[in-house]
Coordinates of C-alpha atoms and ligand atoms in Angstrom, one line a residue:
Chain A
M1 CA -26.0 -47.9 -32.0
E2 CA -22.8 -47.0 -30.6
I3 CA -22.4 -44.8 -27.5
F4 CA -20.2 -42.4 -29.1
S5 CA -20.3 -41.7 -32.7
W6 CA -17.2 -39.8 -34.3
D7 CA -18.9 -39.1 -37.3
F8 CA -21.7 -37.2 -35.4
A9 CA -19.3 -35.6 -33.2
L10 CA -17.8 -34.3 -36.3
E11 CA -20.8 -33.0 -37.8
V12 CA -21.8 -31.0 -34.5
L13 CA -18.3 -29.9 -34.2
P14 CA -18.6 -26.4 -36.2
A15 CA -21.9 -25.4 -34.3
L16 CA -19.8 -26.0 -31.1
L17 CA -16.9 -24.2 -32.1
R18 CA -19.1 -21.1 -33.1
G19 CA -20.5 -21.5 -29.5
A20 CA -17.1 -21.6 -28.1
V21 CA -16.3 -18.3 -29.8
V22 CA -19.4 -16.6 -28.0
T23 CA -18.5 -18.4 -24.9
F24 CA -14.8 -17.0 -24.6
S25 CA -15.8 -13.5 -25.9
A26 CA -18.5 -13.5 -23.2
T27 CA -16.1 -14.4 -20.3
I28 CA -13.4 -12.0 -21.6
G29 CA -15.9 -9.5 -21.8
G30 CA -17.7 -10.2 -18.6
F31 CA -14.2 -10.4 -16.8
L32 CA -13.2 -7.0 -18.0
A33 CA -16.6 -5.6 -16.9
S34 CA -16.0 -7.1 -13.4
L35 CA -12.8 -5.7 -13.2
A36 CA -14.4 -2.2 -13.7
V37 CA -17.4 -2.8 -11.6
G38 CA -15.3 -4.1 -9.0
A39 CA -13.0 -0.9 -8.7
I40 CA -16.2 1.1 -8.6
L41 CA -17.8 -0.9 -5.8
C42 CA -14.4 -0.9 -3.9
G43 CA -14.3 3.0 -4.4
L44 CA -17.7 3.3 -3.1
Y45 CA -17.1 1.0 -0.2
R46 CA -13.9 2.6 0.8
S47 CA -15.2 6.1 0.4
S48 CA -14.6 8.3 3.4
S49 CA -18.1 9.5 3.0
R50 CA -20.4 7.3 5.1
P51 CA -23.6 7.3 3.0
I52 CA -21.4 6.7 -0.2
A53 CA -19.6 4.0 1.7
L54 CA -23.3 2.3 2.7
I55 CA -24.4 2.5 -0.9
G56 CA -21.5 0.4 -1.9
K57 CA -21.8 -2.1 0.7
S58 CA -25.6 -2.6 0.1
L59 CA -24.7 -3.0 -3.6
I60 CA -22.2 -5.7 -3.0
E61 CA -24.6 -7.3 -0.7
I62 CA -27.6 -7.2 -3.2
L63 CA -25.6 -8.4 -6.3
R64 CA -23.9 -11.4 -4.0
S65 CA -27.2 -12.5 -2.6
T66 CA -29.2 -12.9 -5.5
P67 CA -28.7 -15.8 -8.3
L68 CA -27.0 -15.0 -11.5
L69 CA -29.9 -16.4 -13.3
I70 CA -32.3 -13.7 -12.0
Q71 CA -30.1 -11.0 -12.5
V72 CA -29.4 -12.1 -16.1
Y73 CA -33.3 -12.0 -16.7
F74 CA -33.8 -9.0 -14.7
L75 CA -31.6 -7.1 -17.0
F76 CA -32.8 -8.9 -20.2
F77 CA -36.4 -7.6 -19.4
V78 CA -35.7 -4.4 -17.7
L79 CA -33.3 -3.0 -19.8
P80 CA -35.6 -2.7 -22.9
E81 CA -38.4 -1.1 -20.7
V82 CA -36.1 1.8 -19.9
G83 CA -35.2 2.1 -23.6
L84 CA -31.9 0.4 -23.7
V85 CA -32.0 -2.4 -26.3
L86 CA -28.9 -4.4 -26.4
Q87 CA -27.6 -7.6 -28.0
P88 CA -28.7 -10.6 -25.8
V89 CA -24.7 -11.2 -25.5
T90 CA -24.1 -7.4 -24.5
T91 CA -26.7 -7.7 -21.7
G92 CA -25.1 -11.0 -20.5
I93 CA -21.7 -9.6 -20.3
I94 CA -23.2 -6.7 -18.2
A95 CA -24.8 -9.2 -15.9
L96 CA -21.7 -11.5 -15.6
G97 CA -19.7 -8.2 -15.0
L98 CA -22.3 -6.9 -12.0
Y99 CA -22.6 -10.2 -10.4
H100 CA -18.8 -11.1 -10.2
G101 CA -17.9 -7.5 -9.9
A102 CA -19.3 -7.5 -6.2
Y103 CA -16.7 -10.5 -5.6
V104 CA -14.0 -8.6 -7.3
A105 CA -14.7 -5.6 -5.2
E106 CA -14.0 -8.0 -2.0
A107 CA -11.0 -9.3 -3.7
Y108 CA -9.5 -5.6 -4.3
R109 CA -10.2 -4.8 -0.8
A110 CA -8.2 -7.9 0.6
G111 CA -5.4 -6.9 -1.7
F112 CA -5.2 -3.4 -0.3
D113 CA -5.3 -4.7 3.1
S114 CA -2.5 -6.8 2.4
V115 CA -0.4 -3.7 1.9
P116 CA 1.4 -2.9 5.2
R117 CA 0.5 0.4 7.0
G118 CA 4.3 1.2 6.9
Q119 CA 4.0 1.5 3.2
W120 CA 1.7 4.3 3.4
D121 CA 4.0 5.9 5.9
A122 CA 7.0 5.6 3.4
V123 CA 4.8 7.0 0.5
E124 CA 3.7 9.9 2.3
S125 CA 6.7 10.8 3.9
L126 CA 8.6 10.8 0.2
R127 CA 5.7 13.2 -0.8
F128 CA 4.3 11.0 -3.7
S129 CA 1.0 12.0 -5.0
R130 CA -1.8 9.6 -4.5
Y131 CA -1.8 8.6 -8.2
A132 CA 1.9 7.9 -8.4
A133 CA 1.7 6.0 -5.1
L134 CA -0.8 3.8 -6.1
R135 CA 0.6 3.5 -9.9
Y136 CA 4.1 2.5 -8.9
L137 CA 4.2 1.4 -5.5
I138 CA 0.8 0.2 -3.9
L139 CA -1.0 -1.6 -6.8
P140 CA 2.1 -3.6 -7.9
Q141 CA 2.2 -5.0 -4.3
A142 CA -1.6 -5.3 -3.9
I143 CA -2.2 -7.0 -7.3
I144 CA -0.2 -10.2 -6.1
P145 CA -2.5 -11.6 -3.6
L146 CA -5.1 -10.5 -6.2
I147 CA -4.4 -12.8 -8.9
P148 CA -5.6 -16.2 -7.5
A149 CA -8.7 -14.7 -6.6
L150 CA -9.3 -13.1 -10.0
G151 CA -8.0 -16.4 -11.7
N152 CA -10.8 -18.0 -9.8
T153 CA -13.4 -15.4 -10.9
F154 CA -12.2 -15.9 -14.4
I155 CA -12.9 -19.7 -14.2
T156 CA -16.0 -19.4 -12.5
M157 CA -17.5 -16.9 -14.9
L158 CA -16.5 -19.2 -17.7
K159 CA -18.6 -21.9 -16.3
D160 CA -21.3 -19.5 -15.5
T161 CA -21.8 -18.6 -19.2
P162 CA -24.3 -21.4 -19.9
I163 CA -26.6 -19.3 -17.9
L164 CA -26.7 -17.0 -20.8
A165 CA -28.4 -19.5 -22.8
A166 CA -31.6 -18.7 -20.9
I167 CA -31.6 -15.3 -22.8
T168 CA -30.8 -16.8 -26.0
V169 CA -27.2 -16.1 -26.3
P170 CA -25.8 -18.7 -28.5
E171 CA -22.9 -20.0 -26.4
M172 CA -21.4 -23.3 -26.4
M173 CA -24.1 -25.0 -24.2
F174 CA -26.7 -23.5 -26.2
E175 CA -25.3 -25.0 -29.4
A176 CA -24.8 -28.2 -27.8
N177 CA -28.3 -28.4 -26.4
D178 CA -29.4 -27.4 -30.0
A179 CA -27.7 -30.3 -31.8
G180 CA -28.9 -32.7 -29.2
S181 CA -32.5 -31.8 -29.3
Q182 CA -32.5 -31.9 -33.3
S183 CA -31.1 -35.4 -33.4
F184 CA -32.0 -36.7 -30.0
R185 CA -28.4 -37.6 -29.3
Y186 CA -26.7 -35.7 -26.6
V187 CA -23.9 -37.7 -25.5
E188 CA -21.3 -36.2 -28.2
P189 CA -22.3 -32.6 -28.3
I190 CA -22.4 -32.5 -24.4
T191 CA -19.2 -34.5 -24.0
M192 CA -17.2 -32.2 -26.6
A193 CA -18.7 -29.2 -24.7
A194 CA -17.4 -30.5 -21.5
I195 CA -14.0 -30.9 -23.2
G196 CA -14.2 -27.1 -24.6
Y197 CA -14.7 -25.9 -21.2
L198 CA -11.8 -28.2 -19.6
I199 CA -9.4 -26.9 -22.4
M200 CA -10.4 -23.3 -21.9
S201 CA -10.1 -23.5 -18.1
A202 CA -6.8 -25.3 -18.4
V203 CA -5.4 -22.5 -20.5
A204 CA -7.0 -19.9 -18.2
A205 CA -5.3 -21.5 -15.4
G206 CA -1.7 -21.7 -17.1
F207 CA -1.8 -18.2 -18.1
I208 CA -2.8 -17.1 -14.4
H209 CA 0.2 -19.0 -13.1
L210 CA 2.5 -17.3 -15.6
L211 CA 1.1 -14.0 -14.8
R212 CA 1.8 -14.5 -11.0
N213 CA 5.2 -15.5 -11.4
H214 CA 5.9 -12.7 -13.8
L215 CA 4.2 -9.9 -11.4
G216 CA 5.6 -11.4 -8.4
R217 CA 9.0 -11.9 -9.4
F218 CA 10.3 -9.5 -6.8
R219 CA 9.4 -11.8 -3.9
Chain B
M1 CA 21.8 30.0 14.7
T2 CA 18.3 29.4 13.6
E3 CA 15.7 27.1 15.0
M4 CA 15.0 24.1 12.7
I5 CA 12.2 22.5 14.7
T6 CA 10.0 24.2 17.5
F7 CA 7.2 22.8 19.3
E8 CA 5.3 25.4 21.3
N9 CA 2.8 24.3 24.0
V10 CA 1.8 21.2 22.1
C11 CA -0.9 18.7 23.3
K12 CA -1.7 15.4 21.8
S13 CA -3.7 12.6 23.1
F14 CA -5.0 9.3 21.9
G15 CA -8.3 8.9 23.3
K16 CA -7.7 9.2 27.1
T17 CA -4.1 8.4 26.5
V18 CA -2.0 11.8 26.8
I19 CA 1.1 11.6 24.9
L20 CA 2.3 15.2 24.7
N21 CA 1.2 17.5 27.6
D22 CA 2.3 21.1 26.9
F23 CA 5.1 20.1 25.1
N24 CA 8.1 22.7 24.5
F25 CA 11.0 21.6 22.5
R26 CA 13.5 23.3 20.2
V27 CA 16.1 22.0 17.7
M28 CA 18.7 24.4 16.1
R29 CA 19.8 24.0 12.5
G30 CA 22.5 21.4 12.2
E31 CA 22.1 20.0 15.8
K32 CA 22.1 16.2 16.6
V33 CA 19.7 15.2 19.2
A34 CA 18.6 11.9 20.5
I35 CA 15.6 11.1 22.2
I36 CA 15.3 8.3 25.0
G37 CA 12.4 7.2 27.0
P38 CA 10.5 4.4 28.1
S39 CA 8.3 2.5 25.5
G40 CA 5.0 4.3 25.0
S41 CA 6.1 7.5 26.1
G42 CA 5.6 9.3 22.7
K43 CA 9.0 9.3 20.8
S44 CA 7.6 7.8 17.7
T45 CA 4.6 10.2 17.7
L46 CA 6.9 13.0 18.3
L47 CA 8.7 12.3 15.0
R48 CA 5.5 11.4 13.0
I49 CA 4.3 14.8 14.1
I50 CA 7.3 16.3 12.5
M51 CA 7.1 14.3 9.5
A52 CA 3.3 15.4 9.2
L53 CA 1.9 11.9 9.4
Q54 CA 0.3 12.6 12.8
D55 CA -1.7 15.9 13.6
I56 CA -1.9 17.6 17.1
D57 CA -4.7 18.6 19.3
H58 CA -3.2 21.8 20.3
G59 CA -0.2 24.1 20.1
K60 CA 2.1 25.0 17.3
V61 CA 5.0 23.0 15.5
S62 CA 7.1 25.0 13.0
I63 CA 9.7 23.7 10.7
D64 CA 12.5 25.9 9.6
G65 CA 10.4 28.8 10.8
K66 CA 7.3 27.7 8.8
P67 CA 4.3 26.7 10.8
L68 CA 3.4 23.0 9.9
W69 CA 0.7 22.5 12.5
E70 CA -1.1 25.3 14.4
V71 CA -4.2 24.2 16.3
N72 CA -6.2 26.0 18.9
H73 CA -7.9 23.1 21.1
G74 CA -8.9 21.1 18.0
R75 CA -9.4 24.1 15.5
H76 CA -6.7 24.1 12.7
L77 CA -5.5 27.7 12.4
V78 CA -3.1 26.4 9.7
K79 CA -5.3 24.3 7.4
P80 CA -3.8 20.8 7.0
T81 CA -4.5 20.4 3.2
R82 CA -2.8 17.7 1.4
R83 CA -0.8 20.4 -0.3
H84 CA 0.4 22.1 2.8
L85 CA 1.6 18.9 4.2
R86 CA 3.4 17.8 1.3
D87 CA 5.0 21.3 1.1
M88 CA 6.4 21.1 4.4
R89 CA 7.2 17.5 4.0
S90 CA 10.0 18.7 1.4
L91 CA 12.0 19.8 4.6
V92 CA 12.2 16.5 6.4
G93 CA 13.0 13.1 5.7
M94 CA 12.3 9.8 8.0
V95 CA 13.8 6.4 8.6
F96 CA 11.5 3.8 10.1
Q97 CA 12.5 1.0 12.4
N98 CA 11.1 -1.5 9.8
F99 CA 12.8 0.1 6.8
N100 CA 9.3 0.2 4.9
L101 CA 11.1 -0.3 1.6
F102 CA 9.1 -0.8 -1.4
P103 CA 9.3 -4.8 -2.0
N104 CA 8.6 -4.5 -5.7
L105 CA 11.5 -2.1 -6.7
T106 CA 15.1 -2.7 -6.5
A107 CA 17.5 -0.9 -4.3
L108 CA 18.1 1.6 -7.2
G109 CA 14.5 1.8 -8.0
N110 CA 13.5 2.4 -4.2
V111 CA 16.0 5.4 -4.2
A112 CA 15.1 6.8 -7.4
A113 CA 11.4 6.5 -7.0
A114 CA 10.7 9.8 -5.5
P115 CA 13.2 11.7 -7.6
R116 CA 11.6 10.6 -10.7
H117 CA 8.0 10.6 -9.8
V118 CA 7.9 13.4 -7.1
L119 CA 10.5 15.6 -8.5
G120 CA 9.9 14.6 -12.0
L121 CA 13.5 14.0 -13.1
S122 CA 14.2 12.0 -15.8
K123 CA 14.9 8.3 -15.5
K124 CA 18.7 8.8 -16.3
E125 CA 18.9 11.6 -13.8
S126 CA 16.9 10.2 -11.1
E127 CA 19.0 6.9 -11.4
A128 CA 22.4 8.7 -11.3
R129 CA 21.3 10.4 -8.1
A130 CA 20.1 7.1 -6.7
A131 CA 23.4 5.3 -7.7
A132 CA 25.4 8.1 -6.0
L133 CA 23.8 8.0 -2.7
L134 CA 24.0 4.1 -2.8
A135 CA 27.5 4.4 -3.1
Q136 CA 27.7 6.8 -0.3
V137 CA 25.9 4.0 1.9
G138 CA 28.3 1.5 0.6
L139 CA 25.7 -0.4 -1.6
S140 CA 27.1 0.0 -5.1
E141 CA 27.3 -3.7 -5.5
K142 CA 23.7 -4.0 -4.7
L143 CA 21.8 -1.6 -7.1
S144 CA 19.6 -4.3 -8.7
N145 CA 19.0 -6.4 -5.8
Y146 CA 15.2 -6.5 -4.3
P147 CA 14.8 -5.9 -0.7
S148 CA 13.9 -9.5 0.0
T149 CA 17.4 -10.4 -1.0
L150 CA 19.4 -7.7 1.3
S151 CA 20.2 -8.3 4.8
G152 CA 18.5 -5.9 7.5
G153 CA 21.6 -3.8 7.6
Q154 CA 21.6 -3.3 3.8
Q155 CA 17.8 -2.7 3.8
Q156 CA 18.1 0.0 6.2
R157 CA 20.9 1.7 4.1
V158 CA 18.8 1.7 1.4
A159 CA 16.2 3.3 3.3
I160 CA 18.6 5.9 4.5
A161 CA 19.7 6.8 1.0
R162 CA 16.0 6.8 -0.2
A163 CA 15.2 9.4 2.5
M164 CA 18.2 11.6 1.5
A165 CA 17.3 11.5 -2.1
L166 CA 14.7 14.3 -1.7
E167 CA 17.7 16.4 0.2
P168 CA 15.7 17.1 3.2
K169 CA 17.0 19.6 5.8
V170 CA 15.9 17.4 8.7
M171 CA 16.4 13.6 9.0
L172 CA 14.5 11.6 11.6
F173 CA 15.5 8.4 12.5
D174 CA 12.7 6.2 14.5
E175 CA 14.9 3.2 16.3
A176 CA 16.6 3.0 12.9
T177 CA 18.9 0.1 14.2
S178 CA 16.3 -1.5 16.8
A179 CA 15.2 -4.2 14.4
L180 CA 18.7 -5.3 13.5
D181 CA 20.9 -7.9 14.7
P182 CA 23.5 -6.7 16.9
E183 CA 26.5 -7.6 14.2
L184 CA 24.5 -5.3 11.9
V185 CA 24.1 -2.3 14.0
G186 CA 27.6 -1.1 13.2
E187 CA 27.3 -0.7 9.6
V188 CA 23.8 1.3 9.8
L189 CA 25.5 3.5 12.6
G190 CA 28.4 4.2 10.5
V191 CA 26.3 5.6 7.7
M192 CA 24.1 7.7 10.3
R193 CA 27.5 9.0 11.7
D194 CA 28.5 10.1 8.3
L195 CA 25.3 11.9 7.7
A196 CA 25.4 13.6 10.8
S197 CA 28.8 14.9 10.1
A198 CA 27.3 17.2 7.4
R199 CA 27.0 20.4 9.6
D200 CA 23.8 21.8 7.9
L201 CA 21.7 18.5 8.3
T202 CA 19.5 18.6 11.4
V203 CA 19.4 15.2 12.9
L204 CA 16.8 13.6 15.5
V205 CA 17.3 9.9 16.4
V206 CA 14.9 8.2 18.7
T207 CA 16.6 5.1 20.3
H208 CA 16.5 2.8 23.2
Q209 CA 20.4 2.0 22.3
M210 CA 22.4 4.3 24.4
G211 CA 25.6 3.7 22.0
V212 CA 23.6 5.2 19.2
A213 CA 22.9 8.3 21.3
R214 CA 26.5 8.4 22.3
A215 CA 27.8 8.2 18.7
I216 CA 25.4 10.7 16.8
A217 CA 24.1 13.2 19.4
D218 CA 25.3 16.4 20.9
R219 CA 22.2 16.7 23.2
V220 CA 20.3 13.8 24.6
C221 CA 16.5 14.3 25.9
F222 CA 14.9 11.9 28.1
M223 CA 11.2 11.9 27.6
E224 CA 8.6 10.7 30.0
G225 CA 5.0 11.6 30.9
G226 CA 4.5 13.9 27.8
C227 CA 7.2 16.2 28.5
V228 CA 11.1 16.4 28.3
V229 CA 12.3 15.3 31.9
E230 CA 16.1 16.1 31.4
E231 CA 18.4 16.9 28.7
G232 CA 22.2 17.5 28.2
G233 CA 25.2 16.5 26.5
P234 CA 25.5 12.8 25.9
E235 CA 28.1 12.1 28.4
A236 CA 26.3 14.3 31.2
L237 CA 22.9 13.0 30.8
L238 CA 23.8 9.5 30.2
S239 CA 26.8 9.0 32.9
Q240 CA 25.5 11.5 35.5
P241 CA 21.8 12.2 35.3
K242 CA 20.4 14.6 37.7
N243 CA 16.8 13.6 37.7
E244 CA 15.5 10.5 39.6
R245 CA 13.3 9.2 36.7
T246 CA 16.1 9.6 34.2
R247 CA 18.3 7.5 36.5
A248 CA 15.4 4.9 37.0
F249 CA 15.4 4.6 33.4
L250 CA 18.8 4.2 32.7
R251 CA 19.2 1.8 35.4
A252 CA 16.7 -0.3 33.8
V253 CA 18.0 0.1 30.2
H254 CA 21.5 -1.2 31.6
L255 CA 19.9 -4.0 33.3
A256 CA 18.2 -5.2 30.0
Ligands
ATP1 N1 -2.5 6.0 15.8 C1 -2.7 5.6 17.2 N2 -3.9 5.5 17.8 C2 -4.0 5.0 19.0 N3 -2.9 4.9 19.9 C3 -1.7 5.4 19.6 C4 -1.5 5.6 18.0 N4 -0.2 5.7 18.0 C5 0.4 5.5 19.1 N5 -0.6 5.4 20.1 C6 -0.4 5.1 21.6 O1 0.5 5.9 21.8 C7 1.4 5.8 23.0 C8 2.6 6.4 22.5 O2 3.1 5.6 21.3 P1 4.5 6.1 20.8 O3 4.5 5.0 19.5 O4 4.7 7.4 20.1 O5 5.4 5.5 22.0 P2 7.0 5.4 21.7 O6 7.9 6.2 22.7 O7 7.7 5.4 20.4 O8 7.6 3.7 22.1 P3 8.3 2.7 21.6 O9 9.4 3.0 22.4 O10 7.5 1.3 22.2 O11 8.2 2.6 20.1 C9 1.4 4.2 23.0 O12 0.9 4.0 24.1 C10 0.4 3.9 21.5 O13 -0.1 2.8 21.9
MG2 MG1 8.1 4.0 18.8

């Protein structure tokens, strides 16, 4: 028996492609969720009210110091108990968003801190509203140092999606495992899944690079 | 003549450091005043209080007859709401030592931003106003340059145009030429002089360059220890200071 059978690889390809679509969707969904969760956590953390800031800080700490797998299981078994029955993939997206949102909140904070104090003096002296200041002046600057960190989050999240197999989300690794266990041949499905992750990471990295050059063109 | 800036019995400390100590100070409409004094004597703090970037602990500060700060031993008699501060800031413009231009906007964008997003002018109107102001400061060729591609002198001229875009009655310059290479001071000083020639504009410059004080001011104030120690016309104060502390300061400046 040859080590790598092209025939078998071709045979499991459709299942893996189905899985890749799920992996990709979960990553995009989880990433968008983490951007929102990060904004909320960062908002809490930076609140001028002490108790609210403390809540934000504690949430970030809790989310960062427990394993993703536990958070995934926790949501999967707890949400139905409180009457919230969701698709496994939706639960997975929420879990990814929460877990990575804590890191995104940190990245946002670093981005804000990278904008010099003098910019706020200028903004205030020119009478900008908070919204206009953030929208047109502060965020476009704060986002530049953020892009590598967010890009990192995206790629880490992509590589975290196999954890969702634990709650029956049929992502790429789940499909590869399934194909392997049915035929007792793991080399082809695992190798092809690896190539799948590699391609998706490379495309994401290229996109991040382009985005950085585009948004940072004023430098 | 009306009073444009009035400080009455103003006190300001940072922790234990006293910056202004029962400070009284008046500037008439259209007056050009230079403030000199040793480092840490509170010159920037004075300007930041007028720009409503810094509050006071006690006393009263009025701009154009309207109370900006009125505080009785830490209790604000005029509530410093965001709304109130924004309203009062419409009278004042400020130019900073480090320019503080928005790096993500072009020269034109920097000057047009406030007319567009604060006054609500159309894109066309705000850019027309910005282009006219940039022409005034001699930067018609640089409208689409980002700050990182401009020299220090050019950046500071953009910053002056940006502050003027909201048509303030008072312009504050905090060491506006101090971060510049000596050969670039002239072009910025020229622009400041042009501005100062407008009769109605009240101008306050903080500087440690006596040439700047001479070029702009019709009154120079020497500040130290939380008070104005001595003031007078530029020639009188800079050439024949009466107070011993003023003399000591000027000697030190000339040695430097
Ligand atoms: N926000 C602040 N918090 C605490 N201390 C401050 C603050 N701003 C200024 N100070 C202190 O107050 C003093 C006066 O500062 P200020 O910047 O007004 O002086 P200055 O006369 O402008 O000095 P320089 O010529 O060096 O610019 C300094 O000792 C400074 O360290
Ligand atoms: Mg200063």
